[in-house]
Amino acid sequence: MANQPHEHCDFLIIGSGAAGLLTAMKLAPHGKVVLINKGGPADSNTYYSQGGIAAVMDERDSVESHVTDTLAAGAGLCHEDVVRQVIGMGRTIIEELLAFGTPFDTLDASLDLTREAVHSHRRIAHVQDATGKAIVQTLLQHADNHANVRHLQQHVAVDLITSARLGEGPQRNTCIGAYVLAPSGQIKTITASHTILATGGVGKVYTVTTNPHAATGDGIAMAWRAGCEAMNMEFMQFHPTCLYNPQGSTMMLTEALRGEGALLVDRGGRRFCFDYHEAGELAPRDVVARAIDHEMKKSGSDCMFLDARSIGEDKIRHQFVNTNQRLLDVGIDMSNELIPVVPAAHYMCGGIRTGIDGTTSIPHLYVIGESACTGLHGANRLASNSLLECLVMAEKCAARVLAGGNLPVRRKVPLWDTSGIRPEFERVPIKHNWDEIRATMSNYVGIVRSNERLRRAQRRLHLIQEEIMAYYWQHPVSQELIELRNLSIVAELIVRCAQRRRESRGLHYSTDYPETLPAATDTILTPGAEEA
Ligand SMILES: Cc1cc2nc3c(=O)[nH]c(=O)nc-3n(C[C@H](O)[C@H](O)[C@H](O)COP(=O)(O)OP(=O)(O)OC[C@H]3O[C@@H](n4cnc5c(N)ncnc54)[C@H](O)[C@@H]3O)c2cc1C
């Protein structure tokens, strides 16, 4: 324990996706930034985001129209003041990214704006079909060249350090940094005047997800353990058509395929979407996801199938170059074969309850990006609004931090306690609990919920949590164990939020409460509060 390192910085930023990177660039001129991520630049949701960023950049478009589209998608639950602030900053954000050098696609010297889902105008700024990767690469280059930014890769935040944790009384609870697992296996103590969690989403809580490994909800779980409230976590967005590939990674199959005539069929070749919606395969995303889920549950099948053969080989080779190539790489020729598909966990609309500047109930602790819930998305996210929210939050968070003043430097903070730790002889219990949580969530807390399914999930999660807690404090801390503890907390928060909502709204559908209530209310969970 004596050799555990301790360092102090002005700003500790945990996560280097869009939200963390832009915050780092905004704060770097004002003090020492320590920026950490747990798996390298590619292990973030930002890196995989394809479509782009929604922003009003065209004269024929208007902020009012973008606001209207966002409110419609959110099914009555969006916070309109937040929507107006975020949407109103779209142009500023795009101009800022351009100034950093982001190579957005252009057409005749203007931005090449595309149209997506239910946006009523062309307003998606993009870099081919790999926008997030371009943003990460651009911002990372600036961050890594800034003298005030220390970028620690493969470092995993374990827990926040708060004055309450140090026994200094809940009234004065303040965040003073975090314990971080270094690649050497040592736990570093990093104290900071301001700690910003930008740890992204929670997709890994489900068996099939579009999210990369990093998405284990670490920031949400850390903030919850420290005493922050969680909000609207029942609203998990599922992408309807992802490749079913139990032996390997999955991939999203763009909705444009259905737009061009691809059909959804069961194993026997029967089209089923018209049983659910008059628009068939072109029904809204959540309806198609529910239809696939229902057919799978009814028939006990592992997947349904996308039949893209009618699109024709020529069009497939020209219009769907990447999709076609990636499918060929896993042995599927979409011109001649059916593609096995399942809905996949994609985006968490809820998270830690924050202001638009990331402020939480704990002074000097901020949560931004996908880990936060500001009220922008309400009960369903409008496509391409999430990167915009990350970047607006980064701007506003940095301004708030700079207005807030620094904490006095803490020289004496207890190091991570390793007493009573026994060597670990096998990893099987961790792997088993990981699989169990993900299967439980997929089977019982997926696209369609019921009281009975949620009860079953809750019972199983409690048992798993008991096992994790018994294991956690007796064995050396590892990335898998940290993530497992966090996954189990995030899973429980999703179940508890889903149990609280006694209606169906947006992304949350319950067979016991199929109606939407006249008044829309947020689901808010407070740590330590008894369940109603
Ligand atoms: C396939 C896909 C396509 C998408 N397409 C779009 C799109 O076109 N438009 C759009 O607006 N949105 C899109 N989204 C959603 C959008 O990408 C995310 O909401 C957004 O990028 C989240 O950014 P973030 O900065 O909050 O988190 P992330 O980009 O996920 O970054 C999280 C960071 O936190 C780090 N981290 C996590 N836990 C820890 C820990 N314990 N210790 C240290 N570091 C940690 C990770 O290593 C990572 O660096 C898409 C998402 C996916 C998965």
Coordinates of C-alpha atoms and ligand atoms in Angstrom, one line a residue:
M1 CA 0.0 0.0 0.0
A2 CA 2.9 2.3 0.7
N3 CA 3.9 2.4 -3.0
Q4 CA 0.5 3.5 -4.3
P5 CA 1.0 6.6 -6.4
H6 CA -0.9 9.9 -5.7
E7 CA -1.1 12.8 -8.1
H8 CA -3.1 16.1 -8.1
C9 CA -4.5 18.0 -11.0
D10 CA -7.0 20.8 -11.5
F11 CA -9.3 18.8 -13.8
L12 CA -9.8 15.1 -13.8
I13 CA -11.7 13.9 -16.8
I14 CA -12.7 10.3 -16.9
G15 CA -13.5 9.3 -20.5
S16 CA -12.1 10.4 -23.8
G17 CA -15.1 10.2 -26.2
A18 CA -16.6 13.3 -27.7
A19 CA -17.8 14.7 -24.3
G20 CA -14.5 14.2 -22.5
L21 CA -12.2 15.3 -25.3
L22 CA -14.0 18.6 -26.0
T23 CA -14.1 19.3 -22.2
A24 CA -10.3 18.7 -22.0
M25 CA -9.6 21.1 -24.9
K26 CA -11.8 23.8 -23.2
L27 CA -10.1 23.4 -19.8
A28 CA -6.5 22.8 -20.9
P29 CA -5.6 26.5 -21.2
H30 CA -6.7 27.1 -17.6
G31 CA -4.9 24.3 -15.7
K32 CA -3.6 20.8 -15.5
V33 CA -5.9 18.2 -17.0
V34 CA -5.6 14.5 -16.4
L35 CA -7.7 12.7 -19.1
I36 CA -8.2 8.9 -18.7
N37 CA -9.8 6.2 -20.7
K38 CA -9.9 2.5 -20.1
G39 CA -9.3 1.0 -23.5
G40 CA -7.7 3.3 -26.0
P41 CA -9.2 5.8 -28.4
A42 CA -11.3 3.3 -30.4
D43 CA -13.1 2.0 -27.3
S44 CA -15.8 4.6 -27.1
N45 CA -19.3 4.9 -28.5
T46 CA -18.2 8.1 -30.2
Y47 CA -15.6 6.3 -32.3
Y48 CA -18.3 4.0 -33.7
S49 CA -21.0 6.7 -34.4
Q50 CA -21.7 6.7 -38.1
G51 CA -24.5 9.0 -39.2
G52 CA -23.3 12.3 -37.8
I53 CA -24.4 15.4 -35.8
A54 CA -27.8 17.0 -36.1
A55 CA -27.6 20.8 -36.4
V56 CA -29.5 23.5 -38.2
M57 CA -27.1 24.7 -40.9
D58 CA -29.3 25.3 -43.9
E59 CA -31.4 28.4 -44.5
R60 CA -34.5 26.4 -45.3
D61 CA -34.3 24.7 -42.0
S62 CA -35.0 26.3 -38.6
V63 CA -34.2 25.7 -34.9
E64 CA -38.0 25.6 -34.3
S65 CA -38.3 22.7 -36.7
H66 CA -35.5 20.8 -35.1
V67 CA -37.0 21.4 -31.7
T68 CA -40.4 20.2 -32.9
D69 CA -38.9 16.9 -34.3
T70 CA -37.0 16.3 -31.0
L71 CA -40.1 16.9 -28.8
A72 CA -42.1 14.5 -31.1
A73 CA -39.6 11.8 -30.7
G74 CA -39.4 12.2 -26.9
A75 CA -43.0 11.2 -26.5
G76 CA -44.0 14.1 -24.2
L77 CA -41.1 13.6 -21.7
C78 CA -38.4 16.0 -23.1
H79 CA -37.6 19.1 -21.0
E80 CA -38.3 21.8 -23.5
D81 CA -36.0 24.3 -22.0
V82 CA -33.1 21.9 -22.4
V83 CA -34.1 21.0 -25.9
R84 CA -34.1 24.6 -26.9
Q85 CA -30.7 25.3 -25.4
V86 CA -29.1 22.2 -27.0
I87 CA -30.6 22.6 -30.4
G88 CA -29.9 26.3 -30.4
M89 CA -26.2 25.6 -30.1
G90 CA -26.0 23.3 -33.1
R91 CA -24.4 25.8 -35.5
T92 CA -21.8 26.9 -32.8
I93 CA -20.8 23.3 -32.2
I94 CA -20.3 22.4 -35.9
E95 CA -18.3 25.6 -36.5
E96 CA -16.1 24.8 -33.5
L97 CA -15.5 21.3 -34.8
L98 CA -14.6 22.7 -38.2
A99 CA -12.2 25.1 -36.5
F100 CA -10.5 22.2 -34.8
G101 CA -10.1 20.7 -38.3
T102 CA -12.9 18.0 -38.4
P103 CA -13.1 17.0 -42.1
F104 CA -16.9 17.2 -42.5
D105 CA -18.2 16.2 -46.0
T106 CA -19.0 19.2 -48.3
L107 CA -20.9 19.7 -51.5
D108 CA -20.4 22.8 -53.6
A109 CA -18.4 24.5 -50.8
S110 CA -21.2 24.0 -48.2
L111 CA -21.6 21.2 -45.7
D112 CA -23.2 18.1 -47.2
L113 CA -26.1 17.6 -44.9
T114 CA -28.0 14.3 -45.0
R115 CA -31.4 13.4 -43.7
E116 CA -32.1 10.7 -41.1
A117 CA -35.1 9.0 -39.6
V118 CA -37.8 11.4 -38.7
H119 CA -35.8 14.6 -39.0
S120 CA -38.0 16.9 -41.2
H121 CA -35.0 18.5 -42.9
R122 CA -31.5 17.7 -44.1
R123 CA -29.5 18.6 -41.0
I124 CA -27.0 15.9 -40.3
A125 CA -23.4 17.0 -40.7
H126 CA -21.2 13.9 -41.3
V127 CA -17.8 12.6 -42.3
Q128 CA -18.7 9.8 -44.8
D129 CA -20.3 7.1 -42.6
A130 CA -17.6 7.4 -39.9
T131 CA -18.3 10.7 -38.3
G132 CA -17.4 9.8 -34.7
K133 CA -14.0 8.4 -35.7
A134 CA -13.1 11.6 -37.4
I135 CA -14.2 13.7 -34.4
V136 CA -12.2 11.5 -32.0
Q137 CA -9.1 11.6 -34.2
T138 CA -9.3 15.4 -34.7
L139 CA -9.8 16.3 -31.0
L140 CA -7.3 13.7 -29.8
Q141 CA -4.6 15.2 -31.9
H142 CA -5.1 18.5 -30.2
A143 CA -5.4 17.0 -26.7
D144 CA -2.3 14.9 -27.1
N145 CA -0.3 18.0 -28.3
H146 CA -1.4 20.2 -25.4
A147 CA 1.2 20.7 -22.7
N148 CA -1.4 20.8 -20.0
V149 CA -3.1 17.5 -20.9
R150 CA -1.8 14.3 -19.5
H151 CA -3.7 11.5 -21.3
L152 CA -3.6 8.2 -19.5
Q153 CA -4.8 5.2 -21.6
Q154 CA -5.7 1.8 -20.2
H155 CA -6.5 3.4 -16.9
V156 CA -9.8 2.3 -15.2
A157 CA -11.5 4.6 -12.7
V158 CA -12.6 2.4 -9.8
D159 CA -14.5 4.7 -7.5
L160 CA -14.9 8.4 -6.7
I161 CA -13.3 9.9 -3.7
T162 CA -15.7 12.1 -1.8
S163 CA -15.6 13.8 1.5
A164 CA -18.5 11.6 2.7
R165 CA -16.5 8.5 1.8
L166 CA -13.7 9.9 3.9
G167 CA -16.1 10.2 6.8
E168 CA -16.3 14.0 6.7
G169 CA -20.1 14.2 6.9
P170 CA -22.8 14.1 4.2
Q171 CA -23.6 17.8 4.5
R172 CA -20.3 18.8 3.2
N173 CA -20.1 16.0 0.6
T174 CA -17.7 17.2 -2.1
C175 CA -15.9 15.2 -4.8
I176 CA -12.2 15.3 -4.6
G177 CA -11.0 12.9 -7.2
A178 CA -11.0 9.2 -8.0
Y179 CA -9.1 5.9 -7.4
V180 CA -7.8 4.6 -10.7
L181 CA -6.5 1.2 -11.7
A182 CA -3.3 1.6 -13.7
P183 CA -2.1 -1.0 -16.3
S184 CA 0.5 -2.1 -13.7
G185 CA -2.3 -3.3 -11.4
Q186 CA -1.6 -0.5 -8.9
I187 CA -4.4 1.7 -7.7
K188 CA -3.5 5.4 -8.2
T189 CA -5.1 8.1 -6.1
I190 CA -5.8 11.1 -8.4
T191 CA -7.2 14.1 -6.6
A192 CA -8.6 17.1 -8.5
S193 CA -10.4 20.3 -8.0
H194 CA -13.1 19.2 -10.4
T195 CA -13.9 15.6 -11.5
I196 CA -15.8 15.1 -14.7
L197 CA -17.3 11.8 -15.6
A198 CA -17.7 11.3 -19.4
T199 CA -17.8 7.5 -19.4
G200 CA -20.5 6.9 -22.1
G201 CA -23.2 4.3 -22.4
V202 CA -24.3 1.0 -20.9
G203 CA -24.9 -1.3 -23.9
K204 CA -22.9 -4.1 -22.5
V205 CA -25.6 -4.8 -19.9
Y206 CA -27.4 -6.6 -22.8
T207 CA -26.1 -9.7 -24.7
V208 CA -26.4 -8.0 -28.1
T209 CA -25.3 -4.4 -28.4
T210 CA -23.9 -2.0 -31.0
N211 CA -21.7 -0.5 -28.2
P212 CA -18.0 -1.4 -27.8
H213 CA -16.5 -2.9 -24.7
A214 CA -16.2 0.4 -22.8
A215 CA -20.0 0.7 -22.4
T216 CA -20.4 -0.8 -19.0
G217 CA -22.0 2.2 -17.3
D218 CA -19.0 2.8 -15.0
G219 CA -19.6 6.5 -14.5
I220 CA -23.3 6.0 -13.8
A221 CA -22.5 3.4 -11.2
M222 CA -19.7 5.4 -9.6
A223 CA -21.9 8.5 -9.4
W224 CA -24.8 6.5 -8.0
R225 CA -22.6 4.9 -5.3
A226 CA -21.3 8.4 -4.4
G227 CA -24.9 9.6 -3.9
C228 CA -26.2 11.1 -7.2
E229 CA -29.7 10.5 -8.5
A230 CA -30.4 8.4 -11.6
M231 CA -33.2 9.3 -14.0
N232 CA -35.2 7.7 -16.8
M233 CA -33.1 4.6 -17.1
E234 CA -36.0 2.5 -18.4
F235 CA -35.5 4.2 -21.8
M236 CA -32.9 2.0 -23.6
Q237 CA -33.0 2.5 -27.3
F238 CA -32.7 -0.7 -29.4
H239 CA -31.5 -0.7 -33.0
P240 CA -33.9 -3.1 -34.8
T241 CA -31.6 -4.8 -37.2
C242 CA -28.1 -5.9 -36.1
L243 CA -26.3 -8.9 -37.4
Y244 CA -26.9 -12.0 -35.3
N245 CA -23.4 -13.4 -34.9
P246 CA -23.1 -15.4 -31.7
Q247 CA -19.5 -16.4 -32.6
G248 CA -18.2 -12.8 -33.1
S249 CA -19.0 -9.1 -33.0
T250 CA -22.2 -7.6 -34.3
M251 CA -22.8 -4.7 -36.7
M252 CA -25.7 -2.4 -37.4
L253 CA -27.5 -3.0 -40.6
T254 CA -28.6 0.5 -41.8
E255 CA -32.3 1.3 -42.1
A256 CA -31.6 2.4 -45.7
L257 CA -31.6 -1.3 -46.6
R258 CA -35.3 -1.5 -45.7
G259 CA -35.8 1.8 -47.4
E260 CA -34.4 0.2 -50.6
G261 CA -36.8 -2.8 -50.3
A262 CA -35.2 -5.3 -47.9
L263 CA -37.8 -7.4 -46.1
L264 CA -38.0 -8.9 -42.6
V265 CA -39.0 -12.5 -42.6
D266 CA -39.0 -15.4 -40.1
R267 CA -37.1 -18.7 -40.6
G268 CA -39.9 -20.0 -42.9
G269 CA -39.7 -16.9 -45.1
R270 CA -43.0 -15.3 -43.8
R271 CA -43.1 -11.5 -43.7
F272 CA -44.4 -10.4 -40.3
C273 CA -44.1 -6.6 -40.0
F274 CA -47.5 -5.9 -41.5
D275 CA -49.0 -7.8 -38.5
Y276 CA -47.7 -4.9 -36.3
H277 CA -47.9 -1.7 -38.4
E278 CA -49.5 -0.7 -41.7
A279 CA -46.1 0.6 -42.9
G280 CA -44.6 -2.9 -42.6
E281 CA -40.8 -2.9 -42.7
L282 CA -40.9 0.9 -42.9
A283 CA -42.7 1.4 -39.6
P284 CA -40.8 3.5 -36.9
R285 CA -37.7 2.0 -35.4
D286 CA -39.2 1.1 -32.0
V287 CA -42.2 -0.6 -33.7
V288 CA -39.9 -2.7 -35.9
A289 CA -37.7 -3.6 -33.0
R290 CA -40.8 -4.7 -31.0
A291 CA -42.1 -6.8 -33.9
I292 CA -38.8 -8.7 -34.3
D293 CA -38.6 -9.2 -30.5
H294 CA -42.2 -10.5 -30.4
E295 CA -41.6 -12.9 -33.3
M296 CA -38.5 -14.3 -31.6
K297 CA -40.1 -14.8 -28.3
K298 CA -43.2 -16.4 -29.8
S299 CA -41.3 -18.8 -31.9
G300 CA -38.4 -19.4 -29.5
S301 CA -35.9 -18.4 -32.3
D302 CA -32.6 -16.8 -31.7
C303 CA -33.1 -14.3 -34.6
M304 CA -35.2 -13.2 -37.6
F305 CA -33.9 -12.6 -41.1
L306 CA -33.4 -9.6 -43.4
D307 CA -33.9 -10.5 -47.0
A308 CA -32.0 -7.9 -49.1
R309 CA -31.9 -10.0 -52.3
S310 CA -34.5 -7.9 -54.1
I311 CA -32.2 -4.8 -53.9
G312 CA -30.0 -6.5 -56.5
E313 CA -26.3 -7.2 -56.7
D314 CA -25.4 -3.9 -58.6
K315 CA -27.0 -1.6 -56.1
I316 CA -25.7 -3.6 -53.1
R317 CA -22.2 -3.3 -54.4
H318 CA -22.4 0.5 -55.1
Q319 CA -24.7 1.8 -52.4
F320 CA -23.9 -0.5 -49.5
V321 CA -20.2 -1.0 -50.0
N322 CA -19.2 -1.2 -46.3
T323 CA -22.2 -3.3 -45.2
N324 CA -21.6 -5.7 -48.0
Q325 CA -17.9 -6.0 -47.3
R326 CA -18.4 -6.5 -43.6
L327 CA -21.0 -9.2 -44.2
L328 CA -18.8 -10.9 -46.7
D329 CA -16.0 -10.9 -44.1
V330 CA -18.2 -13.0 -41.8
G331 CA -19.3 -15.3 -44.7
I332 CA -22.6 -13.8 -45.7
D333 CA -23.3 -12.8 -49.3
M334 CA -26.3 -10.5 -48.9
S335 CA -27.1 -10.6 -52.6
N336 CA -27.9 -14.3 -52.4
E337 CA -28.5 -15.1 -48.7
L338 CA -30.7 -14.1 -45.8
I339 CA -29.0 -12.1 -43.1
P340 CA -29.8 -13.2 -39.5
V341 CA -30.8 -10.2 -37.4
V342 CA -31.7 -9.3 -33.9
P343 CA -32.4 -5.9 -32.2
A344 CA -29.4 -4.7 -30.2
A345 CA -29.1 -2.4 -27.2
H346 CA -27.9 0.9 -28.7
Y347 CA -28.4 4.1 -26.7
M348 CA -29.2 4.9 -23.0
C349 CA -31.6 7.9 -22.9
G350 CA -31.5 8.0 -19.1
G351 CA -28.5 8.3 -16.8
I352 CA -27.3 10.4 -13.8
R353 CA -29.6 13.4 -13.3
T354 CA -27.7 16.5 -14.2
G355 CA -28.1 20.1 -15.4
I356 CA -27.2 20.8 -19.0
D357 CA -23.7 21.8 -17.7
G358 CA -23.2 18.4 -16.1
T359 CA -23.7 19.6 -12.5
T360 CA -24.9 17.0 -10.1
S361 CA -26.0 17.0 -6.5
I362 CA -22.4 16.7 -5.4
P363 CA -20.3 19.8 -5.6
H364 CA -17.2 19.5 -7.9
L365 CA -18.6 16.4 -9.6
Y366 CA -19.9 16.7 -13.1
V367 CA -21.4 14.0 -15.4
I368 CA -21.7 14.7 -19.1
G369 CA -22.5 12.9 -22.4
E370 CA -24.3 9.6 -22.6
S371 CA -23.9 8.9 -18.9
A372 CA -25.9 12.0 -18.0
C373 CA -29.7 12.6 -18.2
T374 CA -30.5 16.2 -18.9
G375 CA -34.0 15.7 -20.2
L376 CA -33.1 16.3 -23.8
H377 CA -34.2 12.9 -25.2
G378 CA -37.3 12.3 -23.0
A379 CA -38.6 8.9 -23.7
N380 CA -36.9 8.3 -27.1
R381 CA -33.8 9.8 -28.7
L382 CA -34.0 11.5 -32.1
A383 CA -31.2 10.2 -34.3
S384 CA -28.0 12.2 -34.3
N385 CA -29.0 14.4 -31.3
S386 CA -26.7 12.6 -28.9
L387 CA -23.3 13.7 -30.2
L388 CA -24.7 17.2 -30.2
E389 CA -25.8 16.9 -26.6
C390 CA -22.3 15.5 -25.6
L391 CA -20.6 18.5 -27.2
V392 CA -23.0 21.1 -25.9
M393 CA -22.6 19.6 -22.4
A394 CA -18.8 19.7 -22.8
E395 CA -18.9 23.4 -23.6
K396 CA -21.3 24.3 -20.8
C397 CA -19.5 22.1 -18.3
A398 CA -16.1 23.7 -18.9
A399 CA -17.7 27.2 -18.5
R400 CA -19.3 26.1 -15.3
V401 CA -16.1 24.6 -13.9
L402 CA -14.1 27.7 -14.7
A403 CA -16.7 29.9 -13.0
G404 CA -16.6 27.6 -9.9
G405 CA -13.1 28.1 -8.5
N406 CA -10.7 25.4 -7.4
L407 CA -10.7 23.3 -4.2
P408 CA -7.6 23.6 -1.9
V409 CA -5.1 20.9 -2.8
R410 CA -5.6 17.8 -0.6
R411 CA -2.2 16.3 0.4
K412 CA -3.6 13.6 2.7
V413 CA -6.2 11.2 1.2
P414 CA -6.4 7.6 2.3
L415 CA -4.9 5.2 -0.2
W416 CA -7.0 2.3 -1.6
D417 CA -7.3 -0.3 1.1
T418 CA -5.8 -3.6 0.1
S419 CA -5.9 -5.3 3.5
G420 CA -7.6 -8.7 3.6
I421 CA -7.2 -9.3 -0.2
R422 CA -6.6 -12.9 -1.2
P423 CA -5.0 -14.0 -4.5
E424 CA -7.5 -14.9 -7.2
F425 CA -7.2 -18.5 -8.3
E426 CA -9.9 -18.5 -11.0
R427 CA -11.9 -16.1 -13.1
V428 CA -14.9 -18.4 -13.7
P429 CA -17.2 -16.7 -11.2
I430 CA -16.6 -13.3 -12.8
K431 CA -17.2 -14.6 -16.3
H432 CA -20.3 -16.5 -15.2
N433 CA -21.8 -13.4 -13.4
W434 CA -21.2 -11.2 -16.5
D435 CA -23.0 -13.7 -18.8
E436 CA -25.9 -14.1 -16.3
I437 CA -26.5 -10.4 -16.0
R438 CA -26.5 -9.9 -19.7
A439 CA -28.8 -12.9 -20.3
T440 CA -31.2 -11.8 -17.6
M441 CA -31.5 -8.2 -19.0
S442 CA -31.9 -9.5 -22.6
N443 CA -34.6 -12.1 -21.6
Y444 CA -36.6 -10.1 -19.1
V445 CA -35.8 -6.3 -19.5
G446 CA -35.5 -6.0 -23.3
I447 CA -37.8 -4.3 -25.7
V448 CA -41.1 -5.6 -24.2
R449 CA -41.4 -5.7 -20.4
S450 CA -44.0 -7.1 -18.0
N451 CA -44.4 -7.0 -14.2
E452 CA -43.5 -10.7 -14.0
R453 CA -40.4 -10.4 -16.2
L454 CA -39.2 -7.4 -14.2
R455 CA -39.7 -9.3 -10.9
R456 CA -37.8 -12.3 -12.2
A457 CA -34.9 -10.0 -13.3
Q458 CA -34.8 -8.2 -10.0
R459 CA -34.7 -11.5 -8.0
R460 CA -31.8 -12.8 -10.1
L461 CA -29.9 -9.5 -10.0
H462 CA -30.1 -9.3 -6.2
L463 CA -28.5 -12.8 -5.9
I464 CA -25.8 -11.9 -8.4
Q465 CA -25.1 -8.6 -6.5
E466 CA -24.7 -10.5 -3.3
E467 CA -22.1 -12.8 -4.9
I468 CA -20.3 -9.9 -6.5
M469 CA -20.1 -8.0 -3.2
A470 CA -18.7 -11.1 -1.4
Y471 CA -16.1 -11.5 -4.1
Y472 CA -15.2 -7.8 -4.7
W473 CA -13.6 -6.9 -1.4
Q474 CA -11.7 -10.1 -1.0
H475 CA -9.8 -10.3 -4.3
P476 CA -7.5 -8.0 -6.2
V477 CA -9.3 -5.3 -8.2
S478 CA -9.3 -6.1 -12.0
Q479 CA -11.0 -4.4 -14.9
E480 CA -13.4 -7.3 -15.3
L481 CA -14.4 -7.1 -11.6
I482 CA -14.8 -3.3 -11.6
E483 CA -17.0 -3.6 -14.7
L484 CA -19.0 -6.5 -13.4
R485 CA -19.9 -4.5 -10.2
N486 CA -20.9 -1.5 -12.3
L487 CA -22.9 -3.6 -14.8
S488 CA -24.9 -5.1 -11.9
I489 CA -25.7 -1.7 -10.5
V490 CA -26.7 -0.3 -13.9
A491 CA -28.9 -3.4 -14.6
E492 CA -30.6 -2.9 -11.2
L493 CA -31.3 0.8 -12.0
I494 CA -32.8 0.0 -15.3
V495 CA -35.1 -2.6 -13.7
R496 CA -36.1 -0.3 -10.9
C497 CA -36.9 2.6 -13.3
A498 CA -38.9 0.2 -15.4
Q499 CA -40.9 -1.0 -12.4
R500 CA -41.7 2.6 -11.4
R501 CA -43.2 3.5 -14.8
R502 CA -46.8 2.2 -14.9
E503 CA -47.5 3.1 -18.5
S504 CA -46.0 2.5 -22.0
R505 CA -44.2 5.6 -23.4
G506 CA -41.6 6.0 -26.0
L507 CA -39.0 3.2 -25.7
H508 CA -40.6 1.6 -22.6
Y509 CA -43.4 -0.8 -23.4
S510 CA -45.1 -2.9 -20.8
T511 CA -47.7 -5.5 -21.5
D512 CA -49.3 -4.8 -18.1
Y513 CA -49.6 -1.1 -18.8
P514 CA -50.0 -0.7 -22.6
E515 CA -51.6 2.8 -22.4
T516 CA -49.8 6.1 -22.2
L517 CA -50.8 8.2 -19.2
P518 CA -52.0 11.8 -19.8
A519 CA -49.2 13.4 -17.7
A520 CA -45.6 12.7 -18.5
T521 CA -43.3 12.4 -15.4
D522 CA -39.6 11.6 -15.1
T523 CA -38.5 8.5 -13.2
I524 CA -36.1 9.6 -10.5
L525 CA -34.2 7.2 -8.2
T526 CA -32.4 8.5 -5.1
P527 CA -29.6 6.4 -3.5
G528 CA -30.7 5.0 -0.2
A529 CA -34.4 5.9 -0.6
E530 CA -36.9 3.1 0.0
E531 CA -38.9 1.8 -3.0
A532 CA -42.5 2.9 -3.1
Ligands
LIG1 C1 -22.7 2.2 -33.4 C2 -23.2 3.5 -32.9 C3 -23.6 4.5 -33.8 C4 -24.0 5.8 -33.3 N1 -24.3 6.7 -34.2 C5 -24.6 8.0 -33.8 C6 -24.8 9.1 -34.7 O1 -24.7 8.9 -35.9 N2 -25.1 10.3 -34.2 C7 -25.2 10.5 -32.8 O2 -25.5 11.7 -32.4 N3 -25.0 9.5 -32.0 C8 -24.6 8.3 -32.4 N4 -24.4 7.3 -31.5 C9 -24.4 7.6 -30.1 C10 -23.2 8.4 -29.7 O3 -22.1 7.8 -30.3 C11 -22.9 8.4 -28.2 O4 -24.0 8.8 -27.5 C12 -21.8 9.4 -27.8 O5 -20.7 9.2 -28.7 C13 -21.4 9.2 -26.4 O6 -20.2 10.0 -26.2 P1 -19.6 10.1 -24.7 O7 -18.4 11.0 -24.8 O8 -20.6 10.4 -23.7 O9 -19.1 8.6 -24.4 P2 -18.1 7.6 -25.2 O10 -17.8 8.1 -26.6 O11 -18.7 6.2 -25.1 O12 -16.8 7.6 -24.4 C14 -16.7 7.0 -23.1 C15 -15.2 7.1 -22.7 O13 -15.2 6.7 -21.3 C16 -14.1 5.8 -21.0 N5 -14.5 5.0 -19.8 C17 -15.6 4.4 -19.5 N6 -15.5 3.8 -18.3 C18 -14.3 4.2 -17.8 C19 -13.6 4.0 -16.6 N7 -14.1 3.2 -15.6 N8 -12.4 4.5 -16.4 C20 -11.8 5.2 -17.4 N9 -12.4 5.5 -18.6 C21 -13.6 5.0 -18.8 C22 -14.1 5.0 -22.3 O14 -12.8 4.3 -22.4 C23 -14.3 6.1 -23.4 O15 -13.1 6.7 -23.6 C24 -24.0 6.0 -32.0 C25 -23.6 5.0 -31.1 C26 -23.2 3.8 -31.5 C27 -22.7 2.8 -30.5

